[in-house]
Coordinates of C-alpha atoms in Angstrom, one line a residue:
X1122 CA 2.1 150.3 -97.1
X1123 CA 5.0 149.6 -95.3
X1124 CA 8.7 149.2 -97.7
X1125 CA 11.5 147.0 -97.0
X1126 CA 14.1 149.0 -95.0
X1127 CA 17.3 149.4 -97.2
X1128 CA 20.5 146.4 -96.5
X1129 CA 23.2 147.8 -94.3
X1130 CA 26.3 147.2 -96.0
X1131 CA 29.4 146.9 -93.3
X1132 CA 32.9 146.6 -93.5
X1133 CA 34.7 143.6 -94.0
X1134 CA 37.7 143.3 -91.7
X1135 CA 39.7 139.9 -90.5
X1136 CA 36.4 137.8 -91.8
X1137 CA 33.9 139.8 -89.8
X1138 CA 31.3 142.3 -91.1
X1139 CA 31.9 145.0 -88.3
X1140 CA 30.5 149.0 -88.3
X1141 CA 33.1 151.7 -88.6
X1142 CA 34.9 152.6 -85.9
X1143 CA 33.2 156.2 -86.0
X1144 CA 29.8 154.5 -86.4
X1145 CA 28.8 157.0 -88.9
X1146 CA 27.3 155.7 -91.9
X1147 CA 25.8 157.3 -95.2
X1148 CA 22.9 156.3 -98.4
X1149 CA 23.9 154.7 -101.4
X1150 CA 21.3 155.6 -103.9
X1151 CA 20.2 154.1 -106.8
X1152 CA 20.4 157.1 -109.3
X1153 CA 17.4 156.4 -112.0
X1154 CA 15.1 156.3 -109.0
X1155 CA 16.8 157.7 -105.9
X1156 CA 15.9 155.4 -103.9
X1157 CA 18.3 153.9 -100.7
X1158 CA 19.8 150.8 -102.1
X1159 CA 21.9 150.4 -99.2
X1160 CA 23.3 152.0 -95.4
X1161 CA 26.6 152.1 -95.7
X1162 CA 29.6 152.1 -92.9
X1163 CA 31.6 154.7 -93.5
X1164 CA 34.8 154.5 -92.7
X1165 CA 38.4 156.1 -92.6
X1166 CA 41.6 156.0 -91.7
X1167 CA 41.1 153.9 -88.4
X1168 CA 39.1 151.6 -90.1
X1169 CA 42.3 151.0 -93.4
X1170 CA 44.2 150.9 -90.6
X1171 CA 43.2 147.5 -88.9
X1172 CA 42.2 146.4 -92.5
X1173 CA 45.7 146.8 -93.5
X1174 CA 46.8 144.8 -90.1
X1175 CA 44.9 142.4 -90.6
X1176 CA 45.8 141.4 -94.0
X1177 CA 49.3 141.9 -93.1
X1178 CA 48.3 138.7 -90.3
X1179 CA 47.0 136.9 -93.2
X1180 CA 49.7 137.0 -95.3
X1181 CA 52.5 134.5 -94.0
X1182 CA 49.8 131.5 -94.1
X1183 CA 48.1 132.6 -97.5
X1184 CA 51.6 132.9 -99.3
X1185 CA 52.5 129.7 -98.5
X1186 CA 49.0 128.2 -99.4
X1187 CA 49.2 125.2 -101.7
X1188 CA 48.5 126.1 -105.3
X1189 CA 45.2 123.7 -105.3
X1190 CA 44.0 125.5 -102.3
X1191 CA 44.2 128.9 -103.7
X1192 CA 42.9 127.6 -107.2
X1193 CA 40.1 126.0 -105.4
X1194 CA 38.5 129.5 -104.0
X1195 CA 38.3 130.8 -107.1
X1196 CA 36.9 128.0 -109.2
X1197 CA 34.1 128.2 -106.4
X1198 CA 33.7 132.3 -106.6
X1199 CA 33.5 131.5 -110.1
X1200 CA 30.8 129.5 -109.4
X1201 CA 28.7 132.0 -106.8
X1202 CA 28.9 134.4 -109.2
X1203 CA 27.3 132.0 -112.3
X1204 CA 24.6 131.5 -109.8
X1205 CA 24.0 134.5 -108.4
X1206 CA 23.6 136.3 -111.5
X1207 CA 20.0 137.6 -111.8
X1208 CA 20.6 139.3 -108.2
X1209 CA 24.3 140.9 -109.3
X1210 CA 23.0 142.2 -112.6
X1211 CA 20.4 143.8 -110.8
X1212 CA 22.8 145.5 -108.0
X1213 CA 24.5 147.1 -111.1
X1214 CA 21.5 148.4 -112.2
X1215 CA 20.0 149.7 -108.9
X1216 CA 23.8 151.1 -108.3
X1217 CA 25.2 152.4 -110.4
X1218 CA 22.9 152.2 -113.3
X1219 CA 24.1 149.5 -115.7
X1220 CA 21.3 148.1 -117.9
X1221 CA 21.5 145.0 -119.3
X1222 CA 23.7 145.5 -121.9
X1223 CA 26.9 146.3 -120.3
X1224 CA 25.6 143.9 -117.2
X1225 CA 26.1 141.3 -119.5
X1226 CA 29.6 142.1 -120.2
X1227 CA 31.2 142.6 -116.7
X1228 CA 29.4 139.2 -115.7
X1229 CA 30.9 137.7 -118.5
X1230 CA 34.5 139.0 -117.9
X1231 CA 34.7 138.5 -114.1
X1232 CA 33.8 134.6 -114.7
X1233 CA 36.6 134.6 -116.9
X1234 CA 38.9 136.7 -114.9
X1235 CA 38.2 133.9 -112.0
X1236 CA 38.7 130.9 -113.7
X1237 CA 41.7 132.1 -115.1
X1238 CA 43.2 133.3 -112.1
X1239 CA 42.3 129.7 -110.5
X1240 CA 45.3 128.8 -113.1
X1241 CA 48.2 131.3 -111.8
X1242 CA 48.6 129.6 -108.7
X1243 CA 49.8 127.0 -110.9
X1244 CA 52.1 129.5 -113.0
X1245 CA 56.1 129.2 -113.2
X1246 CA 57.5 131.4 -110.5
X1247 CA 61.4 132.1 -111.4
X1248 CA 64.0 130.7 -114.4
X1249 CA 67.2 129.4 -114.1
X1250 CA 70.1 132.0 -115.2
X1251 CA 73.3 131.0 -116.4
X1252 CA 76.5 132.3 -113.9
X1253 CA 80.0 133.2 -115.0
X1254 CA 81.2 132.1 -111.4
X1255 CA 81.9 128.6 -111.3
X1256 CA 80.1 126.0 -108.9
X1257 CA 77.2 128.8 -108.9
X1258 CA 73.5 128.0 -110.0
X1259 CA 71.7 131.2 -110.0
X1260 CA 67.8 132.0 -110.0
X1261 CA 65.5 134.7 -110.6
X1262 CA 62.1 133.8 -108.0
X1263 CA 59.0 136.0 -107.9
X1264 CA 57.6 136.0 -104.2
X1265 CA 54.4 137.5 -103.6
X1266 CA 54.8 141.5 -102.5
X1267 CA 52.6 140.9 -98.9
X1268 CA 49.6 143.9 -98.6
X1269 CA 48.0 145.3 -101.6
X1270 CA 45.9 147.9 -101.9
X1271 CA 43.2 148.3 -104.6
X1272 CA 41.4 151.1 -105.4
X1273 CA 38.6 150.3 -107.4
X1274 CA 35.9 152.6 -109.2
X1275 CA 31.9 152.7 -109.7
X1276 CA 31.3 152.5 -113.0
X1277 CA 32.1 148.7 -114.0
X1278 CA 32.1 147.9 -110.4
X1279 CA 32.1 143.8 -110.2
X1280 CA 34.6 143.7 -113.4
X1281 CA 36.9 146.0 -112.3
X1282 CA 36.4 145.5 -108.8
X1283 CA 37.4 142.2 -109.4
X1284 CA 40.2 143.1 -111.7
X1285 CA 41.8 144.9 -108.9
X1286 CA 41.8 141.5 -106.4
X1287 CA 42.1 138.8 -108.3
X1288 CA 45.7 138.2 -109.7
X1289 CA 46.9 140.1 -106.2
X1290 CA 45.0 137.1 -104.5
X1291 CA 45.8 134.4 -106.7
X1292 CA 49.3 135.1 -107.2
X1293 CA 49.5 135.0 -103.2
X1294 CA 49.0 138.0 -101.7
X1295 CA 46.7 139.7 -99.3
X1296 CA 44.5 142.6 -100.4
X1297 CA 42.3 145.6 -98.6
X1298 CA 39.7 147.2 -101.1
X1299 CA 38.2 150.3 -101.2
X1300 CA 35.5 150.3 -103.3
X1301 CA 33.9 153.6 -104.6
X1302 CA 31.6 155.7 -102.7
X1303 CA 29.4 155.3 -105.5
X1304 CA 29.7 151.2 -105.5
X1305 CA 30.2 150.2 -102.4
X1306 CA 27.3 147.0 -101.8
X1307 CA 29.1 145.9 -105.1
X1308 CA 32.2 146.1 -103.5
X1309 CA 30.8 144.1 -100.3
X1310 CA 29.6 141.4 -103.0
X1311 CA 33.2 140.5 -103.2
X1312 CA 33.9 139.9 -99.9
X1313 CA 30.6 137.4 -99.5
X1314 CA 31.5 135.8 -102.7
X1315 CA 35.2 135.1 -101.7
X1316 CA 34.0 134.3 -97.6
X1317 CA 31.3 131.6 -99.1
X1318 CA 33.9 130.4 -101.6
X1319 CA 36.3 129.6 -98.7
X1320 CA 38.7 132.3 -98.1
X1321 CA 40.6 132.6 -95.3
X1322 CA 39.7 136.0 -92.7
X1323 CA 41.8 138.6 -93.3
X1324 CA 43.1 137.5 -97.1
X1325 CA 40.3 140.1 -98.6
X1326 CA 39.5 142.9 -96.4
X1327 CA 37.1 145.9 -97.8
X1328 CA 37.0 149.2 -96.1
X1329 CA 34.5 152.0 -97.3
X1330 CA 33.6 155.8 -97.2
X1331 CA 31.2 158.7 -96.9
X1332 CA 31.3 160.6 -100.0
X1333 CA 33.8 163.4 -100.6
X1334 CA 36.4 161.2 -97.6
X1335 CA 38.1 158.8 -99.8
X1336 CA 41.6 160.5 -98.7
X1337 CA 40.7 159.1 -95.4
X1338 CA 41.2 155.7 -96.7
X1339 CA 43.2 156.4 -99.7
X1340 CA 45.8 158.2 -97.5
X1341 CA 46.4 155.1 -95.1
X1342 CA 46.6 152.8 -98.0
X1343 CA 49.4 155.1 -99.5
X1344 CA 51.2 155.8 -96.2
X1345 CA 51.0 152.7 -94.2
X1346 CA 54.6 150.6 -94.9
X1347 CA 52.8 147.5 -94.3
X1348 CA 51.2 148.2 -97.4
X1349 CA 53.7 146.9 -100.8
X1350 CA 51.8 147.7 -103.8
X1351 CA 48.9 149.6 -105.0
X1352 CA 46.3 149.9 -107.8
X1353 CA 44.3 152.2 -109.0
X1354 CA 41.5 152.6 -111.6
X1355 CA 39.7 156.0 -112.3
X1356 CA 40.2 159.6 -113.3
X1357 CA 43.7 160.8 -114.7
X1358 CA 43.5 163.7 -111.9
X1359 CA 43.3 161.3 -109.1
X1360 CA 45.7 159.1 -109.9
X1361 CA 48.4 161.9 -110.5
X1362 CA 48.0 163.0 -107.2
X1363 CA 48.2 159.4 -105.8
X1364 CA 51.2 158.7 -107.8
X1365 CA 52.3 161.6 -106.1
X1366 CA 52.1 160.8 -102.8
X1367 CA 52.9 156.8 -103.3
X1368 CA 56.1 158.3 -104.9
X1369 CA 57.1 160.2 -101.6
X1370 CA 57.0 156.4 -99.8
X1371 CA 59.2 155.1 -102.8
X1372 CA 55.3 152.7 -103.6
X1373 CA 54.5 151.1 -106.5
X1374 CA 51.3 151.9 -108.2
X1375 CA 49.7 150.4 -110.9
X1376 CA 47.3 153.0 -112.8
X1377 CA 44.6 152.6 -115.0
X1378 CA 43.2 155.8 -115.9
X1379 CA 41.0 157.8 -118.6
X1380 CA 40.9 157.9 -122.1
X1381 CA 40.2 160.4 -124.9
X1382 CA 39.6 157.4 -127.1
X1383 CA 39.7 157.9 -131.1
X1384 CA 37.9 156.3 -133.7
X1385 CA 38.9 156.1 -137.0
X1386 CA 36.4 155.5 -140.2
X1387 CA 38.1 155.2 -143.5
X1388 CA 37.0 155.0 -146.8
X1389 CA 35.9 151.7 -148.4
X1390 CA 34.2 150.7 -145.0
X1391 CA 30.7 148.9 -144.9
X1392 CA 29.1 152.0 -143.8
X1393 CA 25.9 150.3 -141.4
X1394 CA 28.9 147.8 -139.3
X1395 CA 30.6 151.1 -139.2
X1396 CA 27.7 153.2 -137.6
X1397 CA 26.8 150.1 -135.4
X1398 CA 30.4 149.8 -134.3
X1399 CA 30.7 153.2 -133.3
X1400 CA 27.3 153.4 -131.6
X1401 CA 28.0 150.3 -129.4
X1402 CA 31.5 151.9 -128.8
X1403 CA 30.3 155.5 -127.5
X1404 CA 27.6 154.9 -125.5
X1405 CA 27.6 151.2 -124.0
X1406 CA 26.8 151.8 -120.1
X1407 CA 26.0 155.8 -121.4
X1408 CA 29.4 156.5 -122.2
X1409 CA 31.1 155.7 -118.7
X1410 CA 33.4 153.6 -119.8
X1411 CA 37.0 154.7 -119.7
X1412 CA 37.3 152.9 -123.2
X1413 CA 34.4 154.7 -124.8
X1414 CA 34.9 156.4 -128.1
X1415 CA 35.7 160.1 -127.5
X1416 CA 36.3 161.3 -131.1
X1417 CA 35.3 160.3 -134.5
X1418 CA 37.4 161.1 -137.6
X1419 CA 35.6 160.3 -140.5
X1420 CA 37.2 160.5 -143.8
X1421 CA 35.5 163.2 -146.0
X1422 CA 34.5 160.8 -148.7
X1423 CA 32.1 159.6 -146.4
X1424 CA 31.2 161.5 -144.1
X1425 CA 27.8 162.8 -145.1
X1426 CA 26.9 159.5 -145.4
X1427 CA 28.4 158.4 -142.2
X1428 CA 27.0 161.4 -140.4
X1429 CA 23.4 161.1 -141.4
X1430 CA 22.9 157.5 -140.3
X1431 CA 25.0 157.7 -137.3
X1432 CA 23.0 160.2 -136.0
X1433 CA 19.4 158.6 -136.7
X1434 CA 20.9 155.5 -135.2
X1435 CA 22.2 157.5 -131.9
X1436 CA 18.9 159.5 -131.8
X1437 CA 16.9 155.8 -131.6
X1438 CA 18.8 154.6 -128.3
X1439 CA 15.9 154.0 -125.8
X1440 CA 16.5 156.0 -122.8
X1441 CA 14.9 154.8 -119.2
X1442 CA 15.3 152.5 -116.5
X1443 CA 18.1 150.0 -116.5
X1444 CA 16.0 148.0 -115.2
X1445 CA 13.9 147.5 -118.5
X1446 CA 15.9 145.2 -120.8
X1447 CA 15.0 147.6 -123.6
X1448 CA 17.0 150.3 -122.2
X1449 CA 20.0 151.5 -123.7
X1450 CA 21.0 154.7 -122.1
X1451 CA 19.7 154.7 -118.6
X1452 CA 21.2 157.2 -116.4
X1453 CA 24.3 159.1 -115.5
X1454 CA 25.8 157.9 -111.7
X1455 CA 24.6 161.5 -110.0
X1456 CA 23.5 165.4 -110.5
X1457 CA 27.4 166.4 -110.6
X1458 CA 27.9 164.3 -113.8
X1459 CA 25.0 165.6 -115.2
X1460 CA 25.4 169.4 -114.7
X1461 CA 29.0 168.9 -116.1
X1462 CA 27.6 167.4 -119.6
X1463 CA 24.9 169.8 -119.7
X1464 CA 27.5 172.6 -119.2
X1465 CA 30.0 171.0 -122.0
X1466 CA 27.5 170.8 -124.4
X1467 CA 26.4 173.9 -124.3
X1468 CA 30.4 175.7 -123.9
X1469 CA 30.5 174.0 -127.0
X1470 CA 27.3 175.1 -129.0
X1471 CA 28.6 178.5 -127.7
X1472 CA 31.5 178.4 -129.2
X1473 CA 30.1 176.7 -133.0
X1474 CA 29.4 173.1 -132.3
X1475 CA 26.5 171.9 -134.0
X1476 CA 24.5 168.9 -132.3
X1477 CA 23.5 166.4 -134.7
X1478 CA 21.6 164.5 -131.9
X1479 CA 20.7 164.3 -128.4
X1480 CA 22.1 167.5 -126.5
X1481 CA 19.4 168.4 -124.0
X1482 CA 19.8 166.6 -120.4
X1483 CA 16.7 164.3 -119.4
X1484 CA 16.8 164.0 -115.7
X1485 CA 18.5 161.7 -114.2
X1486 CA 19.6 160.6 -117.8
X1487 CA 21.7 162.1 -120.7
X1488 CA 20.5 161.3 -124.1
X1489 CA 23.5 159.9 -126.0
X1490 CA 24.9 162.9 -127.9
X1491 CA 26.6 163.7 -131.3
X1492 CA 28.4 166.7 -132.1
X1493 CA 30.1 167.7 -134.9
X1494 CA 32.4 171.1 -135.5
X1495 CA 34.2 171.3 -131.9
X1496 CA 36.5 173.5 -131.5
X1497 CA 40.0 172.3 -129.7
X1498 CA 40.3 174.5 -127.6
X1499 CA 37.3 173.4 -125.2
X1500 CA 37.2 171.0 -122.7
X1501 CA 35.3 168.9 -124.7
X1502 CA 38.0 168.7 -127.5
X1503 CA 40.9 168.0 -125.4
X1504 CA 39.5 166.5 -121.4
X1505 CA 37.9 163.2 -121.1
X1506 CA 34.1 163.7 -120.7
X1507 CA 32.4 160.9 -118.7
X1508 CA 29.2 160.2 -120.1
X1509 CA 27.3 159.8 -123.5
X1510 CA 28.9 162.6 -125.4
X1511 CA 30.9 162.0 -129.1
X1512 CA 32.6 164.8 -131.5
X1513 CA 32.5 164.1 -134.7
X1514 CA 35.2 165.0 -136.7
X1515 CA 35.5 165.4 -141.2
X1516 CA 38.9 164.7 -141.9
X1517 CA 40.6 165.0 -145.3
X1518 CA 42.9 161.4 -145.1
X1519 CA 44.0 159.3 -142.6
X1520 CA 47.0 161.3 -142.1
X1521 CA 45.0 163.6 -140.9
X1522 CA 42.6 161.6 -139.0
X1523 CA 45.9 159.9 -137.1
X1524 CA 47.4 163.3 -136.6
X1525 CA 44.5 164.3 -134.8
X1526 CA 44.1 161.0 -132.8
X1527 CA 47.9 161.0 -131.6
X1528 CA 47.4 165.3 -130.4
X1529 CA 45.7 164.0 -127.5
X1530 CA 47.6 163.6 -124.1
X1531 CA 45.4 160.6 -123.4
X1532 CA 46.9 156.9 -124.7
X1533 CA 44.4 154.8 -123.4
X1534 CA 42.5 152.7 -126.4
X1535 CA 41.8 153.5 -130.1
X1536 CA 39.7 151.8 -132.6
X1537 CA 40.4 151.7 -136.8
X1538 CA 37.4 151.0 -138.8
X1539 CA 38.9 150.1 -142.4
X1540 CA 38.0 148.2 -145.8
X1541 CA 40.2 145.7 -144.5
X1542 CA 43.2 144.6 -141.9
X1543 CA 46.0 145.5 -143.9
X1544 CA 44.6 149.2 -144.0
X1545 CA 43.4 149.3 -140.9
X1546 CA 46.9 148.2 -139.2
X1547 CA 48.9 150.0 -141.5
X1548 CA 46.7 153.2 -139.4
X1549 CA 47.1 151.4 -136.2
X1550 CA 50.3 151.0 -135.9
X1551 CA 50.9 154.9 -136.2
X1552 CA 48.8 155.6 -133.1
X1553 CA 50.1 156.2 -129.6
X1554 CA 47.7 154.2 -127.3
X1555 CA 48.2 150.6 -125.1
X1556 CA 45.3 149.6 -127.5
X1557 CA 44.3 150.0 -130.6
X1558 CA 41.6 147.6 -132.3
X1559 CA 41.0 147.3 -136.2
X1560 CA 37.6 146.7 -137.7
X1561 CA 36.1 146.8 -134.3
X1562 CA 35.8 149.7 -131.7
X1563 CA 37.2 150.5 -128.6
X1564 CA 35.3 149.0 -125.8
X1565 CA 37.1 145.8 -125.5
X1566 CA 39.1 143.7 -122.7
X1567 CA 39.8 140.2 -122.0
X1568 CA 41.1 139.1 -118.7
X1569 CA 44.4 137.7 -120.4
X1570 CA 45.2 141.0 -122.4
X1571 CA 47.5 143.4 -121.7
X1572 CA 45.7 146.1 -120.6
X1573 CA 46.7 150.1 -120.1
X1574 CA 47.7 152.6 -121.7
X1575 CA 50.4 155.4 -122.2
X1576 CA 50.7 159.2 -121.1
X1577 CA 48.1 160.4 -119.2
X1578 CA 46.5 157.5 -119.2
X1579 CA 48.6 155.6 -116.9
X1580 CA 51.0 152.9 -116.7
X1581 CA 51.5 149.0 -116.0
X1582 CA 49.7 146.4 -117.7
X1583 CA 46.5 144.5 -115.8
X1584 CA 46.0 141.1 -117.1
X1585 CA 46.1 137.5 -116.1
X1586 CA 50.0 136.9 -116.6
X1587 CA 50.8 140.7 -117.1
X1588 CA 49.8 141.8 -113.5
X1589 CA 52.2 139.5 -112.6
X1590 CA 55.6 141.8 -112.8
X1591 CA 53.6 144.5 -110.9
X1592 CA 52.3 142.5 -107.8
X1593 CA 55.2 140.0 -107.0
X1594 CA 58.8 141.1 -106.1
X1595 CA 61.7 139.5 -108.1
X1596 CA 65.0 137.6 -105.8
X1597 CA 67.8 136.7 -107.1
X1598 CA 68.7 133.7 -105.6
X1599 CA 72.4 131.5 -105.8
X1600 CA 73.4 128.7 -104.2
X1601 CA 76.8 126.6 -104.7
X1602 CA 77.8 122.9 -104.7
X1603 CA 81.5 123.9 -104.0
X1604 CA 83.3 126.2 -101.6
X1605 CA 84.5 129.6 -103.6
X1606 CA 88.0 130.8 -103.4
X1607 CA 88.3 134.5 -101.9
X1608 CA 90.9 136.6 -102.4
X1609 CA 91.7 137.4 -99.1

């Protein structure tokens, strides 16, 4: 019985799906089944290279687009992607493992990203600014930056993914993607989506890799003066090193990077919202989300209480295929992720954590896991851990519980679960984060927030508006209706 041979996914340079320049390519796996989802190109630093040229081409025409033309290609990706659903929810799940759940939610937010970028197009683009010289009428003008290049990772690959393009696009300027080694026939899917909904060659160009060679495109993208701005979602140790280097070609460089995320039970909360809440909020997608609750302070008042359920409801998730709508927690992205639970886990059992569920891998999955009794001085205490793994923490009062949320050198999100909003943002407004939610938990984002966080969690703000003063370049601009008087 003979099986369908596996899509060859190309790169996407100047409108045309071309090979790499090398003509190597690698396997993009599906990791519940292992399986080939797709041949990819994989490409380096030749490959950025015309990428980067050729949306440099693009750029004079697509900056001057009319706003109705640019807010036209996005009501229609909006569009492609409503009706190409089914097939993009199930590319998430054959790539990088996202069941329905959290399949539901990045469809959700990217048809919302696009039809609200179709609107900033439309957006004011300067002020006027009053002048002490007379005769002079001054302006501040935002002008679209010219190249930018977005780095994007695997594990919410069509909502961040299109996160990283859209207000770069829509605001005027020209973008090459580099999609994750992990994600990169989701990354593809943008360029069809765009190139059906009628954007022009060269405005969106996407360039991928082998694994283990994303310097070879990251580097070009970093070095390359044609490029103007860059973003960058993932790890905190990658993007410190590309800060790094963007800071040696004096490059701007939006980051987005992991969390540590705390969540805070108090006394007087309805105890079955609060174990729901913080269920949904550790382990959605199986705990790769850089938003995912990290720590749990639970007031002592409660805690048995809160302990005992939250574990029997954590020790319920149905683990499997992501493919089955019943599945919860389906698998990790690959074997490194899962050694480096398995090995955190058991560091910490070593050292006197107590599991109160899960804690033994399931190949290719990791059950979704509860500890309680870490130490701080383990990785799992203090380093983000990328998968389906919470402490639980007793505290005595919420001083304590927001003493231990703020020790962390993370700021990305935080969640306060309270008897009500007053108590809860009289917590919240103590904790360092970009975001902090009350009487809900942390895995949240809207396209128009202001999202990002503080310390090692990065810096700038995405967000339909906010991405604004990071991918467009400010001019002040005078003109006068008399001639000026000079001193000499």
């Amino acid at each position: 019985m003979k099986t369908a041979a596996a899509p060859v996914v190309r790169q996407h340079i100047a409108g045309e799906w071309v090979d790499s320049r090398n003509g190597r390519t690698y396997e993009s796996r599906n990791p519940w089944s292992g399986e080939v989802v797709a041949v990819v190109a994989a490409g380096d630093q030749d490959d950025a290279r015309a990428a980067i040229e050729s949306a440099h081409q693009s750029f004079a025409a697509w900056s001057q687009s009319l706003p109705h033309e640019r807010q036209s290609v996005f009501l229609r990706a909006a569009d492609i992607v409503e009706r190409r659903r089914a097939e993009i929810m199930a590319l998430l799940a054959r790539e990088t493992g996202c069941s329905r759940y959290f399949g539901d939610i990045q469809l959700d937010f990217t048809l919302s990203l696009l039809r609200q970028s179709a609107a900033l197009p439309y957006a004011s683009v300067g002020q006027v600014l009053p002048s002490d010289q007379p005769g002079t009428h001054a302006m501040a003008v935002r002008r679209p930056v010219g190249v930018v290049g977005a780095i994007a990772p695997w594990n919410a690959a069509l909502a961040l993914t299109g996160r990283a393009i859209a207000g770069p696009l829509a605001l005027g300027n020209t973008v090459v993607l580099k999609p994750s080694q992990e994600a990169p026939a989701c990354g593809a899917l943008w360029a069809e989506i765009f190139t059906e909904a009628g954007l022009p060659p060269g405005v969106l160009n996407v360039v991928t890799h082998a694994p283990g060679e994303a310097s070879l495109v990251g580097d070009e993208l970093i070095a390359n003066p044609l490029v103007r701005r860059l973003s960058f979602t993932g790890s905190t140790a990658t993007g410190r090193r590309l800060a790094e280097a963007a800071g040696r070609h004096l490059k701007r460089v939006l980051l987005q990077l992991g969390g540590q995320n705390p969540l805070i039970v108090l006394d007087g909360v309805d105890l079955d919202y609060a174990v729901d809440a913080a269920a949904f909020g550790a382990f959605v997608h199986q705990g790769q989300v850089c938003m995912c609750a990290r720590r749990i302070y639970v007031e002592r008042s409660i805690a048995d209480d809160f302990s005992e359920r939250f574990a029997a409801k954590v020790a319920s998730l149905p683990l499997g295929d992501p493919l089955d709508p019943r599945t919860v927690i389906g698998p990790v992205i690959n074997q490194w992720a899962l050694s480096t639970l398995s090995r955190r886990v058991e560091e910490a059992v070593a050292a006197g954590a107590r599991v109160l569920a899960g804690g033994t891998a399931q190949p290719p999955c990791y059950p979704a896991t509860v500890l309680t009794d870490v130490p701080d001085d383990i990785e799992l205490a203090f380093d983000e851990t990328f998968g389906p793994l919470v402490a639980l923490t007793v505290v005595e009062d919420r001083d304590e519980a927001v003493e231990r949320a703020n020790a962390s050198g993370f700021g990305l999100t935080a969640a306060v679960l309270a008897a009500d909003s007053v108590q809860g943002l009289e917590v919240a407004r103590r904790i360092n984060a970009g975001i902090v939610h009350v009487n809900d938990q942390p895995v949240n984002d809207e396209p128009q927030m202001p999202f990002g966080g503080t310390k090692d969690s990065g810096w700038g703000r995405f967000g339909v508006g906010f991405m604004v003063e990071d991918f467009t370049e400010l001019q002040w601009v005078t003109t006068r209706d008399t001639k000026r008087t000079f001193p000499f």
